[in-house]
Short mmCIF file of C-alpha atoms and ligand atoms in Angstrom, two decimals:
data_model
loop_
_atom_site.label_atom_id
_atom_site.label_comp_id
_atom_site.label_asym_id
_atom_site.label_seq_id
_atom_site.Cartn_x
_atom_site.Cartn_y
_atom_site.Cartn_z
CA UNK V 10 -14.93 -66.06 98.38
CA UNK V 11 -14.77 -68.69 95.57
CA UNK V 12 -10.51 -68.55 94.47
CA UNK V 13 -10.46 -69.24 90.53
CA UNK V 14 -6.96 -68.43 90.15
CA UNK V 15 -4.59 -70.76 89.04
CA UNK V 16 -0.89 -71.90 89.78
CA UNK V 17 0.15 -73.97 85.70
CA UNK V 18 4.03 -74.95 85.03
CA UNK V 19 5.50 -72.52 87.71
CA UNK V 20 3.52 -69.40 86.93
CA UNK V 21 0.50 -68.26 89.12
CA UNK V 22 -2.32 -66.61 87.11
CA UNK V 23 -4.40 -64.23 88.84
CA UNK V 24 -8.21 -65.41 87.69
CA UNK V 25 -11.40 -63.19 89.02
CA UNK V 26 -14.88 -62.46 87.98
CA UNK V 27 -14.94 -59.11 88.84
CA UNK V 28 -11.93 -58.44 85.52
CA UNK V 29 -13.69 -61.28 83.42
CA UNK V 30 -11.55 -61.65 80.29
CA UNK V 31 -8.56 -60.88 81.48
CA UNK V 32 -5.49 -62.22 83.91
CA UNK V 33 -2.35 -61.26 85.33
CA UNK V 34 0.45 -64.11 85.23
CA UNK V 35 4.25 -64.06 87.86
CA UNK V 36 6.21 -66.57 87.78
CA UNK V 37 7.26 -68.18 91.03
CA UNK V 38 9.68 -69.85 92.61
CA UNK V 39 8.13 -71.38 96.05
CA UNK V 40 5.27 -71.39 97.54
CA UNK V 41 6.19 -69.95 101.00
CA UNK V 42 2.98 -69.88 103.38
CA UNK V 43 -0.68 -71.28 102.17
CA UNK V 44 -3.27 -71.56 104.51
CA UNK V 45 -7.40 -70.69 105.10
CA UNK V 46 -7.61 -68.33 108.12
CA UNK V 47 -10.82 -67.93 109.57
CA UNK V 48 -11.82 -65.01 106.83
CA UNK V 49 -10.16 -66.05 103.72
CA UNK V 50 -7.10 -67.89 101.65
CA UNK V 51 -3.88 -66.55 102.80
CA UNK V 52 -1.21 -67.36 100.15
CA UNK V 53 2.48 -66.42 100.26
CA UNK V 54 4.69 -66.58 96.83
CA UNK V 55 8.41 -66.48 96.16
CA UNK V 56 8.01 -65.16 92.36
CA UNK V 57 11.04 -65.01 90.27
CA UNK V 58 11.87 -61.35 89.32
CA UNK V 59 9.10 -59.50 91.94
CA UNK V 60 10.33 -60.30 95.28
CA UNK V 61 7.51 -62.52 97.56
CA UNK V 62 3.88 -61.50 96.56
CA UNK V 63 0.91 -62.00 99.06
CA UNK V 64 -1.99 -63.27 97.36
CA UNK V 65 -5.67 -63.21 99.35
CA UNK V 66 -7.96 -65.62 98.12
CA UNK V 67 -6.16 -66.04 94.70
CA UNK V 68 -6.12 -62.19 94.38
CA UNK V 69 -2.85 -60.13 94.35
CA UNK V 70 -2.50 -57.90 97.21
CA UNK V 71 1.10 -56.65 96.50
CA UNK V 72 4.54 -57.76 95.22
CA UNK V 73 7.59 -56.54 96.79
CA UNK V 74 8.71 -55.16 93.49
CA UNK V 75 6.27 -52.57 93.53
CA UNK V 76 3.92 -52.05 96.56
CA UNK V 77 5.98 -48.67 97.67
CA UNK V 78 3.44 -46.97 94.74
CA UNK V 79 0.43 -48.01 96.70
CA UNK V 80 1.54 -47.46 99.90
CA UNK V 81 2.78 -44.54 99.16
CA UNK V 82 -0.24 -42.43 97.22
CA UNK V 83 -2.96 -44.24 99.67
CA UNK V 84 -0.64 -42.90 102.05
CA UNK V 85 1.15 -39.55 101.56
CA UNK V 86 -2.11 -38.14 99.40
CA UNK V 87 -4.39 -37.31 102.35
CA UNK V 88 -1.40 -36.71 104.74
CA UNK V 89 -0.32 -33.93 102.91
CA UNK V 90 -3.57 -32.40 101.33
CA UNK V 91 -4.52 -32.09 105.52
CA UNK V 92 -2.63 -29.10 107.28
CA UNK V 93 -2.09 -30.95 110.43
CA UNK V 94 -3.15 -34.91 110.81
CA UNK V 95 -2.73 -35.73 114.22
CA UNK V 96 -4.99 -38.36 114.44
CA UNK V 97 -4.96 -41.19 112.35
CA UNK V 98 -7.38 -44.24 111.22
CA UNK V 99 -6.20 -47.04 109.06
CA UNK V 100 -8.39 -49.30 108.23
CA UNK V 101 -7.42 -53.19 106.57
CA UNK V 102 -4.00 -53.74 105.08
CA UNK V 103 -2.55 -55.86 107.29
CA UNK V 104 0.42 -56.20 105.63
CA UNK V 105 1.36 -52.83 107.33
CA UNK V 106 2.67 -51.30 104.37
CA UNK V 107 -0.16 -48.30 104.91
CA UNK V 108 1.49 -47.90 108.97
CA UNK V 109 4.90 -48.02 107.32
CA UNK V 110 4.25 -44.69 105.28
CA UNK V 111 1.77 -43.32 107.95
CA UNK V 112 4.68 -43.49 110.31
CA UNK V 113 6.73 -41.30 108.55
CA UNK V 114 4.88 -37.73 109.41
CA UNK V 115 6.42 -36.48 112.82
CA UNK V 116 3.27 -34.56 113.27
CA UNK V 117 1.01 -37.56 113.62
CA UNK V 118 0.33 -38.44 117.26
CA UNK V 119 -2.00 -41.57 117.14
CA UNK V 120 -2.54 -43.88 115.02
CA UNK V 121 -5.40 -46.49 115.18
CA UNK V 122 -5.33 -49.64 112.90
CA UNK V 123 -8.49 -51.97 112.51
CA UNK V 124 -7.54 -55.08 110.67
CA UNK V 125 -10.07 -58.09 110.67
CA UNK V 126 -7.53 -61.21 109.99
CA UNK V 127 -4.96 -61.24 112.22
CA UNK V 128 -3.31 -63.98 110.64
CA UNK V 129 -2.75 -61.61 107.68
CA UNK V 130 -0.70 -59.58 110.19
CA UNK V 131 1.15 -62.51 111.72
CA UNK V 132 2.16 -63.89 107.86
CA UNK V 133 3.34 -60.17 107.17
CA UNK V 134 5.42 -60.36 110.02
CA UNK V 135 6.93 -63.15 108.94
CA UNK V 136 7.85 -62.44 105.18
CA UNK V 137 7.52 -59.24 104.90
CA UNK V 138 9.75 -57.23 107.26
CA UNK V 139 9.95 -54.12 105.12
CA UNK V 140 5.91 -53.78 105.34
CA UNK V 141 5.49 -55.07 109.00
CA UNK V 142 7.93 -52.37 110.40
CA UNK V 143 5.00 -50.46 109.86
CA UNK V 144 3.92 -52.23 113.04
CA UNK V 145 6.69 -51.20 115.42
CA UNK V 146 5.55 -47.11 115.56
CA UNK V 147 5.38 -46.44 119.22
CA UNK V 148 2.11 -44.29 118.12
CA UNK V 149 0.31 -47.55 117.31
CA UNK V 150 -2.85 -49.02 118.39
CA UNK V 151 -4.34 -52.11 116.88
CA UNK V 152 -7.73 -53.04 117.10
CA UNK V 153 -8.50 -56.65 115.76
CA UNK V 154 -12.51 -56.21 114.49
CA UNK V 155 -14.72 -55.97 111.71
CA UNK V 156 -13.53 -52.50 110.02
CA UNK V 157 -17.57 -51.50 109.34
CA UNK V 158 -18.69 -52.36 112.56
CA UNK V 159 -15.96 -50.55 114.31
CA UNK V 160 -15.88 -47.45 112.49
CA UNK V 161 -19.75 -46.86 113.34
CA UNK V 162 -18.87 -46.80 116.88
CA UNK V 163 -16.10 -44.01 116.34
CA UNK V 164 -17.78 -40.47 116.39
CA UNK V 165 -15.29 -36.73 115.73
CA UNK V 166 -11.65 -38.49 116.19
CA UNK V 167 -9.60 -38.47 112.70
CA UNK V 168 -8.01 -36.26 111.04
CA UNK V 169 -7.62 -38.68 107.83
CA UNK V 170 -8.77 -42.12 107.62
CA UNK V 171 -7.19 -44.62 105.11
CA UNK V 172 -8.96 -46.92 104.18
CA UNK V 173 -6.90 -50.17 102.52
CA UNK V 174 -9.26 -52.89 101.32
CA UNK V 175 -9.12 -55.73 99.07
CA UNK V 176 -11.33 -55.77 96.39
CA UNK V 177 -15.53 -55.70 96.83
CA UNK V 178 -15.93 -59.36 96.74
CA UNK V 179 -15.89 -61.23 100.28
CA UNK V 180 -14.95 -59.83 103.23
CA UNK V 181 -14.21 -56.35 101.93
CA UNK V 182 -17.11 -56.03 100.01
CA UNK V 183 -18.89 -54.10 102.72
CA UNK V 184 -16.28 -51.52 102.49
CA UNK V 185 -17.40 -49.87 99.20
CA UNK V 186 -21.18 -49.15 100.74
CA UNK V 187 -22.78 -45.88 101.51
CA UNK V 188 -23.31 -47.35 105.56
CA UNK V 189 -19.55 -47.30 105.79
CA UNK V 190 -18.76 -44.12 104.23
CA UNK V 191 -21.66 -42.13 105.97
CA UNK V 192 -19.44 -43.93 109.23
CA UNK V 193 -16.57 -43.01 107.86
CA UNK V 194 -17.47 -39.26 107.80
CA UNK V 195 -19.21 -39.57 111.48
CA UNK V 196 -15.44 -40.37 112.46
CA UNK V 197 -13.66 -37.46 111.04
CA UNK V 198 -13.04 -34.27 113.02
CA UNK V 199 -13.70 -31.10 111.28
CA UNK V 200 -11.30 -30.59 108.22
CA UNK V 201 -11.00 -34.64 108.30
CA UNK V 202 -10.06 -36.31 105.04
CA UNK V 203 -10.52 -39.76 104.13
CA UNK V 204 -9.00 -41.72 101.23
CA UNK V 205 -10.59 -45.41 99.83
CA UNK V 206 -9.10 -48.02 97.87
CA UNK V 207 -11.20 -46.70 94.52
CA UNK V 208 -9.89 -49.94 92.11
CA UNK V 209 -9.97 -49.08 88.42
CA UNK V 210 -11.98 -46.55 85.98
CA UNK V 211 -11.16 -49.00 82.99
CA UNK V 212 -12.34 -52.56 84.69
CA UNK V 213 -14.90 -51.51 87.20
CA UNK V 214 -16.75 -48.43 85.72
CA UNK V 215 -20.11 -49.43 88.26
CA UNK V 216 -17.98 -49.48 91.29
CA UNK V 217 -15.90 -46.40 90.97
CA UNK V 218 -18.63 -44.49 89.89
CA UNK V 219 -21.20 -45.65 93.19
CA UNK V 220 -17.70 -44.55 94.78
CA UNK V 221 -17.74 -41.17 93.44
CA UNK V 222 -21.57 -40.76 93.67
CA UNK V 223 -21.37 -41.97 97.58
CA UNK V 224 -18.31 -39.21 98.11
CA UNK V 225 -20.01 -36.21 95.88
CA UNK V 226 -23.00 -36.58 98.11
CA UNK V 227 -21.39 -37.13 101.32
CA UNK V 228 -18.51 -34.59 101.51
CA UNK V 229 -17.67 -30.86 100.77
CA UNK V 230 -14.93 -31.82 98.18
CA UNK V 231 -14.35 -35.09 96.32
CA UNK V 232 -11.61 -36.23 93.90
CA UNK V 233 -10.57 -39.25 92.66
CA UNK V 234 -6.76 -40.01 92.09
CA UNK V 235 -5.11 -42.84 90.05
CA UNK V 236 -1.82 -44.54 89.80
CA UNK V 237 0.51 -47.06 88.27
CA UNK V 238 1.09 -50.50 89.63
CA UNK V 239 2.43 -53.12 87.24
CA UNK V 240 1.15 -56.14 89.38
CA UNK V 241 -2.40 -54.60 89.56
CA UNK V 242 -4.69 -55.93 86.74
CA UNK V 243 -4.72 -52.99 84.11
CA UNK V 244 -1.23 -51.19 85.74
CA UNK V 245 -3.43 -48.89 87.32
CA UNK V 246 -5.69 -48.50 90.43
CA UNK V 247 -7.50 -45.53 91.48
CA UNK V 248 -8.06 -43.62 95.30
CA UNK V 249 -11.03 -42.22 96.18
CA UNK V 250 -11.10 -39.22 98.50
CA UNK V 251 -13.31 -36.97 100.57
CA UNK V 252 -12.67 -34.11 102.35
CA UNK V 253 -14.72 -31.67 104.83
CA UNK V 254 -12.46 -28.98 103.95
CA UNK V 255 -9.24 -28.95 102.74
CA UNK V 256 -8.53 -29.13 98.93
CA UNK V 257 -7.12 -32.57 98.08
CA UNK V 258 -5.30 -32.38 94.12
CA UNK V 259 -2.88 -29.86 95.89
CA UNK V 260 -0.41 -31.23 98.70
CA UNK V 261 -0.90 -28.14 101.53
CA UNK V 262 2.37 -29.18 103.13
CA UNK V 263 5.58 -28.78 102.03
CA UNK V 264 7.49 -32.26 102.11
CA UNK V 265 11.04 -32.17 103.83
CA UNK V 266 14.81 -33.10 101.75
CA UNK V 267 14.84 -36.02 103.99
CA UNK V 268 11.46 -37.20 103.60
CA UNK V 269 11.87 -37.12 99.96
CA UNK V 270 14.59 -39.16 100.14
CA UNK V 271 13.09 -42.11 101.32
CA UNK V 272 10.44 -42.66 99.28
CA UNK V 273 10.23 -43.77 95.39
CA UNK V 274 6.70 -42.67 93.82
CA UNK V 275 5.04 -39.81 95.71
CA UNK V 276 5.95 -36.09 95.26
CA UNK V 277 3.88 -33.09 94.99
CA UNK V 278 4.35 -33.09 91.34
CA UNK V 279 2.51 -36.53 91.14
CA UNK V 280 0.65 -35.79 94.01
CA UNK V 281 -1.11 -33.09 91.49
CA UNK V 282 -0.64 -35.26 88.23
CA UNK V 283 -2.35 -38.12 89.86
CA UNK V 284 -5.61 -35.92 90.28
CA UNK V 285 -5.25 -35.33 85.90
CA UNK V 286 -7.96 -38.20 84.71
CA UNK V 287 -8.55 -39.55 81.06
CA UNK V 288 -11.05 -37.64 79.39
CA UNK V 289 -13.93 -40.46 79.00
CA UNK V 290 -13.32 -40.75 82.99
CA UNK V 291 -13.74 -37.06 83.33
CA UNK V 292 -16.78 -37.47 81.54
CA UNK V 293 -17.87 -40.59 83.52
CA UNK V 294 -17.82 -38.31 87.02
CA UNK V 295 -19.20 -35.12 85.96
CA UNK V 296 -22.13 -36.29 85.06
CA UNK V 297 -22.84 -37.81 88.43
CA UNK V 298 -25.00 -35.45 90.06
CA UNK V 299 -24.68 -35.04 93.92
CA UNK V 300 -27.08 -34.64 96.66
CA UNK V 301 -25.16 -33.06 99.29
CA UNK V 302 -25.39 -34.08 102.71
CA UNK V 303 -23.40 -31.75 105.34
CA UNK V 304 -24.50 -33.39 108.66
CA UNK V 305 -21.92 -34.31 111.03
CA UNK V 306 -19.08 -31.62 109.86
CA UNK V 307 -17.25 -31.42 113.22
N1 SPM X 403 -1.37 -52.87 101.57
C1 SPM X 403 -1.63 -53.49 100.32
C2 SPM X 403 -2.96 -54.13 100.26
C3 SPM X 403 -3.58 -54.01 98.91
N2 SPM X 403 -4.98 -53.70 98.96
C4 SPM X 403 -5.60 -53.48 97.66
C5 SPM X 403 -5.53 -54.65 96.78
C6 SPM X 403 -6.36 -54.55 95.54
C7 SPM X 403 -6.14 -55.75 94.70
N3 SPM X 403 -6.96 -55.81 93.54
C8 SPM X 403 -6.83 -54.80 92.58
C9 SPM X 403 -7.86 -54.95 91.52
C10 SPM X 403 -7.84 -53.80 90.61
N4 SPM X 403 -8.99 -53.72 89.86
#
């Protein structure tokens, strides 16, 4: 994919057609890692008051500062709306921020992680310890492979799938079609929930609603959740789920003192909050109609 952003007296400027108009800027301080792999631009920033930032093909994937809110609502949303994920799918996010939080539920017993650039994993590794621990769960499997092609050959495994992909412009662009969500479902057991990277109701109105349309047709119950993220153009990004039974704006598990504890964003009060859209998005999903589909339910 064609990298417009833009490093100008010290401060990196995050530049991309698909937010035309408008840029994030972070000042850095060293520019730790910066090299093609065979997929895309891996880039690697010391920035000044965000901790190191991973940038993949000029676009901002996470700052230490603040990735815990991602993580943690991609994360901990499905985990608790299911009543017992035992069987997990990650796909993309290589950083292994998603494992990190994935790791946390003692009732998970599997977890299988599809990344397609395994250099992104071996540059987490490297600079990002606090993510990449996400890598040393004993319940871990990683599959190196194309996250589309390998999801169509999974059939009735997962309890949730998570699905953490860059934006729909190069190699995850694939990722926000209707042939990888009508895999997706294939893959879930029955009362499997999946959650998608569902980027932003205020930049990329097309996109999240094909997102919603695909999900309102595909599943038994849809939702879409949001949340803040300073380093995310607009402070915001959205998650898009489906379900093939359990209710998702409600967590159906109660989370322990000592899970609590060590995280920063997620609760069940924001768990539910994050489910409470802006009217004009209201209004933007319920007039997409559905066409149900309930083939493949488990
Ligand atoms: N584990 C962290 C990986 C982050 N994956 C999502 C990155 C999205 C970046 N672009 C956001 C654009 C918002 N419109």
């Amino acid at each position: 994919m064609e990298n417009y952003s833009k490093i100008n007296d010290g401060w990196f400027s995050e530049i991309c057609p698909m937010w035309p108009g408008i840029s994030l800027s972070l000042e850095i301080e060293e520019v730790l890692y910066s090299k093609k792999s065979k997929f895309q631009q891996i880039d690697m920033y010391q920035t000044k008051n965000h901790g190191k930032m991973l940038v993949l093909d000029g676009i901002i994937q996470l700052t230490q500062s603040d990735e815990f809110v991602y993580q943690e609502m991609l994360a901990h949303v499905p985990l608790f709306a299911h009543p017992n994920p035992e069987n997990i799918l990650v796909i993309g996010g290589g950083d292994g921020g998603i494992l990190r939080e994935v790791g946390r539920h003692d009732c998970v017993k599997n977890i299988d992680f599809c990344e397609v650039d395994e250099d992104v994993i071996k540059v987490s590794k490297e600079f990002l310890p606090d993510l990449a621990c996400g890598f040393n769960d004993p319940r871990l499997k990683v599959y190196i492979a194309d996250g589309n092609a390998w999801v169509q050959e999974q059939k009735n495994k997962y309890d949730v799938i998570i699905v953490d992909s860059s934006d729909p412009i190069g190699p995850g662009e694939v990722l926000f079609e209707r042939p990888f969500y009508e895999g997706l479902k294939a893959a879930l057991r029955k009362n499997g929930i999946i959650a998608t990277q569902g980027e932003s109701f205020f930049l990329h109105k097309e996109c999240v609603t094909n997102l919603v349309k695909i999900t309102k047709d595909l599943f038994q119950v849809q939702a879409y959740s949001y949340f803040l993220v300073p380093t995310y153009p607009g402070g915001h990004l959205g998650i898009c789920l489906g379900s093939l039974g359990p209710e998702l704006k409600k967590p159906c598990r109660a989370i322990s003192e000592n899970f609590q504890k060590k995280l920063k964003y997620y609760c069940p009060e924001i768990h539910e909050a994050s489910f409470v859209l802006p009217y004009f998005a209201q209004k933007m999903f319920k007039f997409i109609k559905s066409k149900k589909v309930f083939k493949n339910v488990g």
